[in-house]
XYZ file of C-alpha atoms in Angstrom:
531
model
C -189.790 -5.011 -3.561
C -193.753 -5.687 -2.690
C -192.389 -7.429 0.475
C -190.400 -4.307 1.653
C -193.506 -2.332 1.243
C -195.388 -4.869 2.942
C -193.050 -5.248 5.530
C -192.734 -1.258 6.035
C -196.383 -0.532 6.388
C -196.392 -3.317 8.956
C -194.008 -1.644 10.557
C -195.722 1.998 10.704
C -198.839 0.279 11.943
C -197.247 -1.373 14.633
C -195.608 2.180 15.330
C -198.950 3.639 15.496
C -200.883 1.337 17.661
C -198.097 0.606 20.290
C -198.457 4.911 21.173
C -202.149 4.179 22.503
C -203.440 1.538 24.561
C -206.741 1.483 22.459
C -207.931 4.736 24.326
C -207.961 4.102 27.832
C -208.856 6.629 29.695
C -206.980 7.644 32.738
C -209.037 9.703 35.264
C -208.477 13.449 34.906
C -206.234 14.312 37.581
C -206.465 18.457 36.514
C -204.306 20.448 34.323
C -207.131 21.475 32.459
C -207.151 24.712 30.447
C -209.824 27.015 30.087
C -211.144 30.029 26.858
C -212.293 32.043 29.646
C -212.289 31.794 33.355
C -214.971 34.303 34.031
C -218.160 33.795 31.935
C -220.069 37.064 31.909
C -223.745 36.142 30.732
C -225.028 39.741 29.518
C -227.688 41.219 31.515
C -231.067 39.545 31.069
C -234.583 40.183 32.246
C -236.195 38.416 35.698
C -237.654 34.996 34.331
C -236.431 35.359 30.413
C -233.838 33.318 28.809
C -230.407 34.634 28.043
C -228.796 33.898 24.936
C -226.379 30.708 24.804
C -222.455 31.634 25.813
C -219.677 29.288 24.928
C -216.703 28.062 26.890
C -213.798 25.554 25.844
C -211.962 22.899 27.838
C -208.472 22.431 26.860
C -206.332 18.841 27.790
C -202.933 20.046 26.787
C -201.442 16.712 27.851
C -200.437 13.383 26.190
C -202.776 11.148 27.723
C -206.541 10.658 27.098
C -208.491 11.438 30.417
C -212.188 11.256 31.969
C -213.515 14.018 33.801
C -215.261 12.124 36.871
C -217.707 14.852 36.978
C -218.520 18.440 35.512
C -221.526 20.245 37.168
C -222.678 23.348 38.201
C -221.851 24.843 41.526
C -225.029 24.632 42.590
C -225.655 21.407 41.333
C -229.756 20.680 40.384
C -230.636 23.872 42.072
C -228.702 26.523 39.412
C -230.576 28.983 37.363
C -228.021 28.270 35.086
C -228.045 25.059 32.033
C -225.351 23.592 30.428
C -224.648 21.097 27.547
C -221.271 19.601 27.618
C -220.068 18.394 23.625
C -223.748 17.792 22.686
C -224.492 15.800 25.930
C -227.401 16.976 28.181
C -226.030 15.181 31.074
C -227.325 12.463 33.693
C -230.273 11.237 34.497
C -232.341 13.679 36.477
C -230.096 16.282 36.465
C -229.845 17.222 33.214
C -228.101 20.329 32.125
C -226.409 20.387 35.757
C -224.565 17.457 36.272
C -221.872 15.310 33.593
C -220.162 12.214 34.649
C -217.051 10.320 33.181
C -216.806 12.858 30.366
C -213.648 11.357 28.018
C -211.757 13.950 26.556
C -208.748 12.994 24.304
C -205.306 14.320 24.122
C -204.403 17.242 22.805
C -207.782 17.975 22.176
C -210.695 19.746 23.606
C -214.505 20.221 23.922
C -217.220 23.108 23.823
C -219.558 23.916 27.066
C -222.934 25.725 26.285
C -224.237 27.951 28.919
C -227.644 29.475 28.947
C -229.599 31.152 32.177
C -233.003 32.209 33.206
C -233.397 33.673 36.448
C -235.400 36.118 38.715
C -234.176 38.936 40.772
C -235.061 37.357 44.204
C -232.277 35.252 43.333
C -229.606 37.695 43.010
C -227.407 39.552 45.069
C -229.578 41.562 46.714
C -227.082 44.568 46.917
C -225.948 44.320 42.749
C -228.509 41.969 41.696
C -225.645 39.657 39.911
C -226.537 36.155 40.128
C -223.380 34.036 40.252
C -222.197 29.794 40.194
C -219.321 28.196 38.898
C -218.852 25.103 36.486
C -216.812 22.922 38.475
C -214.303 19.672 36.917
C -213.401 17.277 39.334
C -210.696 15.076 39.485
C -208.709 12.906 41.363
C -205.522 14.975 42.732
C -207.343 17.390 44.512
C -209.626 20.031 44.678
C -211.981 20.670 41.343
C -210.726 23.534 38.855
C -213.528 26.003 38.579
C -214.985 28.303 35.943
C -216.911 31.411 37.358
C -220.350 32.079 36.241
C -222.255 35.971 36.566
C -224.850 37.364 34.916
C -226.916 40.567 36.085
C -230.464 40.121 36.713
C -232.697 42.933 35.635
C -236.171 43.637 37.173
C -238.959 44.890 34.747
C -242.044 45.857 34.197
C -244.090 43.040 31.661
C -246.564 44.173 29.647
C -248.301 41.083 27.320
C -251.238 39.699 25.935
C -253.464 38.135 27.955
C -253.970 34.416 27.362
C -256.725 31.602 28.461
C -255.932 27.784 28.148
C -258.524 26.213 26.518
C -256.717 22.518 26.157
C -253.014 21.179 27.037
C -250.760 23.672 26.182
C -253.101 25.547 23.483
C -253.487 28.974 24.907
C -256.782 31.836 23.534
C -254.870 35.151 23.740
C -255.835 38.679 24.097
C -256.977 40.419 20.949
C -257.669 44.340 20.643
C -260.372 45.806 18.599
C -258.035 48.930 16.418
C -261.294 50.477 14.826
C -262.432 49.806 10.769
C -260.926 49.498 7.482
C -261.011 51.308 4.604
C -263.364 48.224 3.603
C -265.596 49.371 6.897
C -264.455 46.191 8.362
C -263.180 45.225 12.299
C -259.584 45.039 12.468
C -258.244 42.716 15.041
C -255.579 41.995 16.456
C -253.208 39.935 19.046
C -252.001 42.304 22.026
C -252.325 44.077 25.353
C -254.965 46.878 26.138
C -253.495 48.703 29.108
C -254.430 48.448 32.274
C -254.790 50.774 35.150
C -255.113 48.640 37.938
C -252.850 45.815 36.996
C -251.888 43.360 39.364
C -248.396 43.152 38.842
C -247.721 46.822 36.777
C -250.167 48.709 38.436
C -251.053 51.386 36.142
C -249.972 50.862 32.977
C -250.904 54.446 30.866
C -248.357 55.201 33.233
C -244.159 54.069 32.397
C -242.457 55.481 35.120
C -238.290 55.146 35.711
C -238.000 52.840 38.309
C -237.419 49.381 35.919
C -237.489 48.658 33.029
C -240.705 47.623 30.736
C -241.027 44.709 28.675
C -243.381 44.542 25.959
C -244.275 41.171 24.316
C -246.931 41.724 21.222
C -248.479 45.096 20.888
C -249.697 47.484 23.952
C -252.508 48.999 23.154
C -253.555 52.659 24.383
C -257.512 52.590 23.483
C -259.867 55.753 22.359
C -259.971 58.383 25.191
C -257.102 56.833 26.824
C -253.272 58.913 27.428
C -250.192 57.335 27.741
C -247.752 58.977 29.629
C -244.042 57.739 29.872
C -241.699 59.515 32.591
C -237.864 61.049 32.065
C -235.530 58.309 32.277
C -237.850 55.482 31.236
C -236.443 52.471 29.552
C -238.803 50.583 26.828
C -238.023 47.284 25.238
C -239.701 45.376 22.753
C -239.856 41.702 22.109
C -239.602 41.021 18.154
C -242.564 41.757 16.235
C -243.632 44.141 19.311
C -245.130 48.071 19.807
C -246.883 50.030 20.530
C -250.127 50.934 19.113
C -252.015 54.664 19.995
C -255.421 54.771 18.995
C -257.118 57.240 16.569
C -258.669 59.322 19.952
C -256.148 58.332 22.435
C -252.866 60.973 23.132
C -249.426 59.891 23.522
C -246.917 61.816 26.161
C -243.649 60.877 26.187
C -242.097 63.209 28.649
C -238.059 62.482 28.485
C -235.389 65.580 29.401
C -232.113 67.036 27.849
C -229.049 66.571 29.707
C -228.114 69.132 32.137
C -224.549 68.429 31.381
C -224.993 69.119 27.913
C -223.610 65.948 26.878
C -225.138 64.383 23.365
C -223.993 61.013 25.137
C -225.699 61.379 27.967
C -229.027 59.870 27.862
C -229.792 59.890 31.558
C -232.858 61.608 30.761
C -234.320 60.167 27.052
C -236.339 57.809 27.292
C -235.432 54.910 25.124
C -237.300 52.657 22.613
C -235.316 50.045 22.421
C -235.302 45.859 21.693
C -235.244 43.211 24.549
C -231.255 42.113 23.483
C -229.540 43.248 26.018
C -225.905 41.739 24.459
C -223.885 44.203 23.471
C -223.658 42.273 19.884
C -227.490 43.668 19.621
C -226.930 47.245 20.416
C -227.120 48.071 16.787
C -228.765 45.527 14.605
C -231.604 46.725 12.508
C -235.078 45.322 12.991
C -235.514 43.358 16.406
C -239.015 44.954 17.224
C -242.254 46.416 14.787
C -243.313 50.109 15.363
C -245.272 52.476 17.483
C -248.219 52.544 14.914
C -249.923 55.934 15.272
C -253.111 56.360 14.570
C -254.552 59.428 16.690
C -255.476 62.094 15.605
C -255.721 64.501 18.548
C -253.484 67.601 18.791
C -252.101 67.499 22.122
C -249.833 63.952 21.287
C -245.870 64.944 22.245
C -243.055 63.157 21.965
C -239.733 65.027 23.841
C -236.260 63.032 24.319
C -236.491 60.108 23.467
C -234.412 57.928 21.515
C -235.807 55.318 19.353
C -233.409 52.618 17.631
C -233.309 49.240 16.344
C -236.991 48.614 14.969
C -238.461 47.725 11.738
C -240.176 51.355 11.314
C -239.602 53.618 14.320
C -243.246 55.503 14.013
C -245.704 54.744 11.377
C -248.370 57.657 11.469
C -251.927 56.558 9.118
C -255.454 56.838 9.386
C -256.442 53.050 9.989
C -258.647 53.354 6.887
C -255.969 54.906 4.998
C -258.196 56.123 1.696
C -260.875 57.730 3.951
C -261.451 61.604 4.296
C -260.855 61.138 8.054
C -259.026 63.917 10.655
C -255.134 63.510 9.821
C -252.970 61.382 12.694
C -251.289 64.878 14.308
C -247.732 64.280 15.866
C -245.516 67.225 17.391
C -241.813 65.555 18.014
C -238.976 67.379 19.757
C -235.113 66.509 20.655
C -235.397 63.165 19.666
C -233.430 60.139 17.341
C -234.293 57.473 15.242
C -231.490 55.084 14.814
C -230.908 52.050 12.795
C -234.696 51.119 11.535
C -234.346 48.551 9.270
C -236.932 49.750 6.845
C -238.189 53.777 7.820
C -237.436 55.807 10.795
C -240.898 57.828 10.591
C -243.248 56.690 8.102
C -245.820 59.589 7.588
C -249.000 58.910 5.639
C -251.288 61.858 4.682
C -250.605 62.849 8.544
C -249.548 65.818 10.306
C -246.330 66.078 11.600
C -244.096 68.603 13.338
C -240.674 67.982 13.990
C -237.706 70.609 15.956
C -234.815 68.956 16.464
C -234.812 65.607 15.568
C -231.676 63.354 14.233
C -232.664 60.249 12.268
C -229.880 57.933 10.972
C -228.925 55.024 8.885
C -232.494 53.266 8.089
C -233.314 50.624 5.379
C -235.077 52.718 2.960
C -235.997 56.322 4.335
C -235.015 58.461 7.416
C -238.346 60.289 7.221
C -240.729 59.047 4.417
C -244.037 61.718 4.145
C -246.155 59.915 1.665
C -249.942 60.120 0.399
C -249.656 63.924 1.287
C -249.732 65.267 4.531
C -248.379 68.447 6.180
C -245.055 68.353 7.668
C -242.461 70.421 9.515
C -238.979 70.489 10.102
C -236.857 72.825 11.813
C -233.218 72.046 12.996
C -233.442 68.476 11.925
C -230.890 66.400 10.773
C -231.523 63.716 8.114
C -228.452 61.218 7.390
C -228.767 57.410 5.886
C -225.388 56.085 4.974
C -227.524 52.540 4.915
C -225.229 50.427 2.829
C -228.079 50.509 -0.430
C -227.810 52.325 -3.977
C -231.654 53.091 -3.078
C -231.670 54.460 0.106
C -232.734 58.002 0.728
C -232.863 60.798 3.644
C -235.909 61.922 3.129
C -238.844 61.144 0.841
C -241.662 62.794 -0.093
C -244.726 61.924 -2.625
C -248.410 62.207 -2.990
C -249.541 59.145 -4.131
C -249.867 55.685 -2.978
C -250.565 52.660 -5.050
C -252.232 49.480 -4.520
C -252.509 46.373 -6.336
C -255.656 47.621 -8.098
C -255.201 51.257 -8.453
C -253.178 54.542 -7.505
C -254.672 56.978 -4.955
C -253.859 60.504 -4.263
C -253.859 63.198 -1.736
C -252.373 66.660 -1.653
C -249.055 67.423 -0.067
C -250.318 70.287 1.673
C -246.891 71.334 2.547
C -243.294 70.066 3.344
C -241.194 72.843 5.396
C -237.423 72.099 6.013
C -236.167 74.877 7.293
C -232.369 75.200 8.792
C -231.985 71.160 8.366
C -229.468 68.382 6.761
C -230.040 66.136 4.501
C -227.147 64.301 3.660
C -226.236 60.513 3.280
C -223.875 58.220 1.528
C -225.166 57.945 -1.733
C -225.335 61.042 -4.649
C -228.724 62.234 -3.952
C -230.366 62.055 -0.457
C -233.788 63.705 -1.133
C -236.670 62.311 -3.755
C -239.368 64.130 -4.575
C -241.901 61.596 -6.335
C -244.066 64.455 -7.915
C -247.073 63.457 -9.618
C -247.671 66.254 -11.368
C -250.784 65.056 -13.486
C -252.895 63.975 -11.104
C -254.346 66.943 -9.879
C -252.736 67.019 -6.511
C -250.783 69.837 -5.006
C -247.408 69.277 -4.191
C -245.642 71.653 -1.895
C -242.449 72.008 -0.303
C -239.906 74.198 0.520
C -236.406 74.222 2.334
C -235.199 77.156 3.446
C -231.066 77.949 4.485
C -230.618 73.871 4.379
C -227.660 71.907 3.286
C -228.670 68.719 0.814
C -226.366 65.691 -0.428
C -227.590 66.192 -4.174
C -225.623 65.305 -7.151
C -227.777 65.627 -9.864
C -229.107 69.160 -9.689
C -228.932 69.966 -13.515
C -231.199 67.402 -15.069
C -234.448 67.836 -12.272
C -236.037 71.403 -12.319
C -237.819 70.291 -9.103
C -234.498 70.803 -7.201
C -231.656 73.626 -6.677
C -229.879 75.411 -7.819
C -232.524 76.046 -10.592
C -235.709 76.234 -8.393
C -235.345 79.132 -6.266
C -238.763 79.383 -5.101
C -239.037 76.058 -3.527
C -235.053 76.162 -2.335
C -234.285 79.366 -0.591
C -230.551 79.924 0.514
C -229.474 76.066 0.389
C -226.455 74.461 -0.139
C -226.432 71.344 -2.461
C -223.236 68.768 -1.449
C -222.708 67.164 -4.439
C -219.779 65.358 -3.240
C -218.307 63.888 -0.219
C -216.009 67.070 0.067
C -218.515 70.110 -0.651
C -220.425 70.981 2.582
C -219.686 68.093 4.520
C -220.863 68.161 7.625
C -218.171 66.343 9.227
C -220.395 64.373 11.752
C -218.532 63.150 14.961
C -219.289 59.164 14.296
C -221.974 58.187 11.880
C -221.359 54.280 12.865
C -221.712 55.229 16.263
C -225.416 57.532 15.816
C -222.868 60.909 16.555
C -224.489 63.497 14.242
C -223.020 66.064 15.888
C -220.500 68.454 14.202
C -216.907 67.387 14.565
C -215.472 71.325 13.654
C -216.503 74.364 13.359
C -219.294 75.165 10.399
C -218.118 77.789 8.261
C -221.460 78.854 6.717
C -223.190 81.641 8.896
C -227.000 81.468 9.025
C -228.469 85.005 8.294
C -229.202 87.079 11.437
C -233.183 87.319 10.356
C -234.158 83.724 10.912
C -236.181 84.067 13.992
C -236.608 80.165 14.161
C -232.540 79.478 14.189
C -232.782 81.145 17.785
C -234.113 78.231 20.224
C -231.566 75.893 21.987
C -230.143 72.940 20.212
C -230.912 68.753 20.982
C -229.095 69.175 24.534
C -230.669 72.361 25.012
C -226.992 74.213 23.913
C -227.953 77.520 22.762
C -227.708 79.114 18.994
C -225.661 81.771 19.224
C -222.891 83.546 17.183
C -222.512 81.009 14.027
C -225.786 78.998 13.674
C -225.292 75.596 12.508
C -227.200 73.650 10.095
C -229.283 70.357 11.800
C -230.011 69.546 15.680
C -226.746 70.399 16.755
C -225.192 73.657 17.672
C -221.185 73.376 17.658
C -219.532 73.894 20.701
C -215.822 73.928 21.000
């Protein structure tokens, strides 16, 4: 018996040997197969690195081959880098050119594609920058893979920098004022320019490309920034923008004239410096604007901010001082998908008419350590997948790791907004009502996502002087406000809103976010419903 099973596993080795000839590799002679043949690199930035793309080689066949060569089009010369299975290729042209690469049958290998390029490059007419990966072989002509990204010019606005040895770089600090400790606060970043050599002047974004900010630009004491209709912003990670405590802030963007709340033709956008379409909507890629000024002519109009850690964090620099209050007036604008607040508010003054904040970490709008703030025709909705997230937040406290300070929330006025969200209650009030701060607030004719009405006596239905005419949603089905898309930032309302504002409210009669006027049956937030 032990020599039949000797003899048989003799015989299935013998089986198994005689079908290869130890792999020897025949030259490829084609019949490859190919994931894609188009790679479309995402638009990227003159002179900055795309992200990596992947492609897979297929050999359907029976026989193990060697690819005499896979290279680049373009050979040493491409804009474009490859890595073929881990390999970074030959000798002095590596990332372009691969000889003799064995691939097995029925088996197959990854190629690794990256880019960096600069407009002069491209196309001149639709500034795509093209090659091809090309695998030879011995039957003919190679079989090709086509490479295109788009190259985008821009605008780059970074810190300075100085080498002071090999590859150790001094770079450009900025000088933000003093502490609450009446200390210098420095820090890494770009004071704008207005005769810059290659951005010309800088307290000036205009439409015509794109800006790139890498750390934080800096708009100094008696300095305005003004940033055109149609301007596009993007920040590196860990990047802003940074508006000093007697500086102003313009940001000048433009409704539609169509109408359309997807038409943003005219915003000007705040935005990351991913341009894949996998980054379109992830949470956190760039800092804040950090607001410090405290000047009453700062304006922000149209412009749509998403994607960064807080969208606007408005603070005196030293925070526990009796200092003027940081004084912000924001129009027809959205906050989208800040990973922690959309505005942050600290003992500051804000006005807000028609602004739509969505879907942050922690807060849409967070007014803390007192303040006075505004709201009229807003719309507040965080469907942020947390039990702890909120709409809107308001307190008048803020603690340290040595102590709890307070300042009086002058006043809080909501008047014709939403507040709504995923979770029970969308709206904390953190009232501390025995430290001898005032706490005001009032909302007026608006519609809240509030659940727990019965055991607070700070909220409706019980508190009539502080909530005049408002609706609480205390489920998903009362006063919904059946939003378009909430994945897709489309607050507006997808029917008709059966609740008819009273005739008397003078401020329910100026135009909507897309400048769509309020008439007949006012709705509740930014948006007016239109058939």
């Amino acid at each position: 018996m032990r020599k039949l099973l000797f003899l048989l596993f003799v015989g299935i080795a013998v089986t198994i040997t005689s079908c290869r000839n130890d792999f020897a590799f025949e030259p490829s002679t084609g019949g490859l197969e190919f994931s894609k043949d188009t790679v479309y690199l995402d638009t990227v930035f003159t002179n900055i690195g795309s992200s990596t793309y992947r492609l897979k080689v297929y050999n359907r066949s029976d026989k193990d081959i060697a690819i005499p060569k896979i290279q680049l089009g373009k050979g040493t010369n491409s804009k474009y880098r490859i890595m073929v299975d881990g390999m970074t290729g030959d000798t002095g042209a590596q990332g372009k050119i691969f000889s003799n690469v064995e691939l097995l049958a029925k088996d197959s290998l990854f190629i690794f594609i990256e880019v960096t390029s600069d407009v002069a490059s491209a196309n001149p007419t639709d500034f795509l920058y093209t090659d091809q990966i090309q695998f030879t072989n011995v039957s003919g002509a190679p079989q090709t893979v086509e490479l295109v990204t788009l190259i985008q010019d821009a605008y780059f606005i970074r810190p300075n920098r100085t080498e002071v040895s090999p590859n150790v770089y001094n770079y450009e600090q900025i000088n933000l004022g003093v502490d609450d400790a009446n200390q210098q606060v420095i820090s890494v970043g770009h004071t704008l320019d207005h005769l810059h050599p290659n951005n010309g002047d800088e307290y000036h974004w205009n439409n015509s490309k794109p800006y790139v900010v890498y750390g934080y630009a800096f708009v100094p004491n008696n300095e305005t920034l003004i940033v055109d209709a149609g301007a596009r912003i993007h920040f590196h990670a860990n990047s802003g923008l940074i508006v000093a405590k007697n500086a102003t802030l313009k940001i000048n963007g433009a409704a539609p004239s169509d109408h359309d709340p997807e038409n943003i033709t005219n915003e000007v956008v705040f935005e990351g410096d991913r341009l894949e379409p996998d980054f379109s909507d992830v949470p956190g890629q760039w800092g804040t604007i950090l607001f410090y000024s405290t000047r009453i002519d700062n304006t922000i109009n149209h412009l749509t901010l998403k994607n960064a850690t807080v969208g606007i964090l408005m603070q005196n620099l030293a925070l526990f001082s009796d200092e003027d209050k940081p004084n912000l007036t924001i129009t027809n604008s959205q906050f989208y998908n800040c990973s922690n607040i959309g505005i942050l508010a600290r003992k500051s003054i804000l006005t807000g008419n028609n602004v739509v904040i969505n879907t942050c970490g922690q807060a849409d709008f967070a007014g803390t350590f007192g303040g006075t703030y505004n709201f009229i025709h807003c719309t507040f909705n965080n469907n942020w997948n947390s039990s702890k997230q909120v709409a809107v937040l308001l307190n008048n406290y803020i603690d340290t790791d040595t102590a709890r300070y307070v300042s009086d929330l002058i006043a809080a006025n909501f008047n014709n907004c939403i507040v709504y969200g995923s979770n029970q209650n969308e709206l904390f009030l953190d009232v501390k009502t025995d430290l001898g701060v005032a706490f005001h607030c009032k909302f007026n004719h608006c519609l809240i996502k509030f659940n727990n009405i019965n055991n607070n006596a700070l909220y409706l239905p019980t508190n009539t002087t502080d909530f005049i005419g408002c609706y609480a949603a205390n489920n998903s089905t009362i006063y919904n406000p059946k939003f378009k898309n909430i994945a897709s930032n489309k607050l507006w309302l997808s029917e008709a809103w059966n609740i008819a504002m009273p005739s008397d409210i003078a401020y329910s009669t100026f135009a909507d976010i897309v400048n769509n006027p309020r008439t007949g049956t006012v709705a509740f937030g930014a948006y007016q419903f239109v058939p």
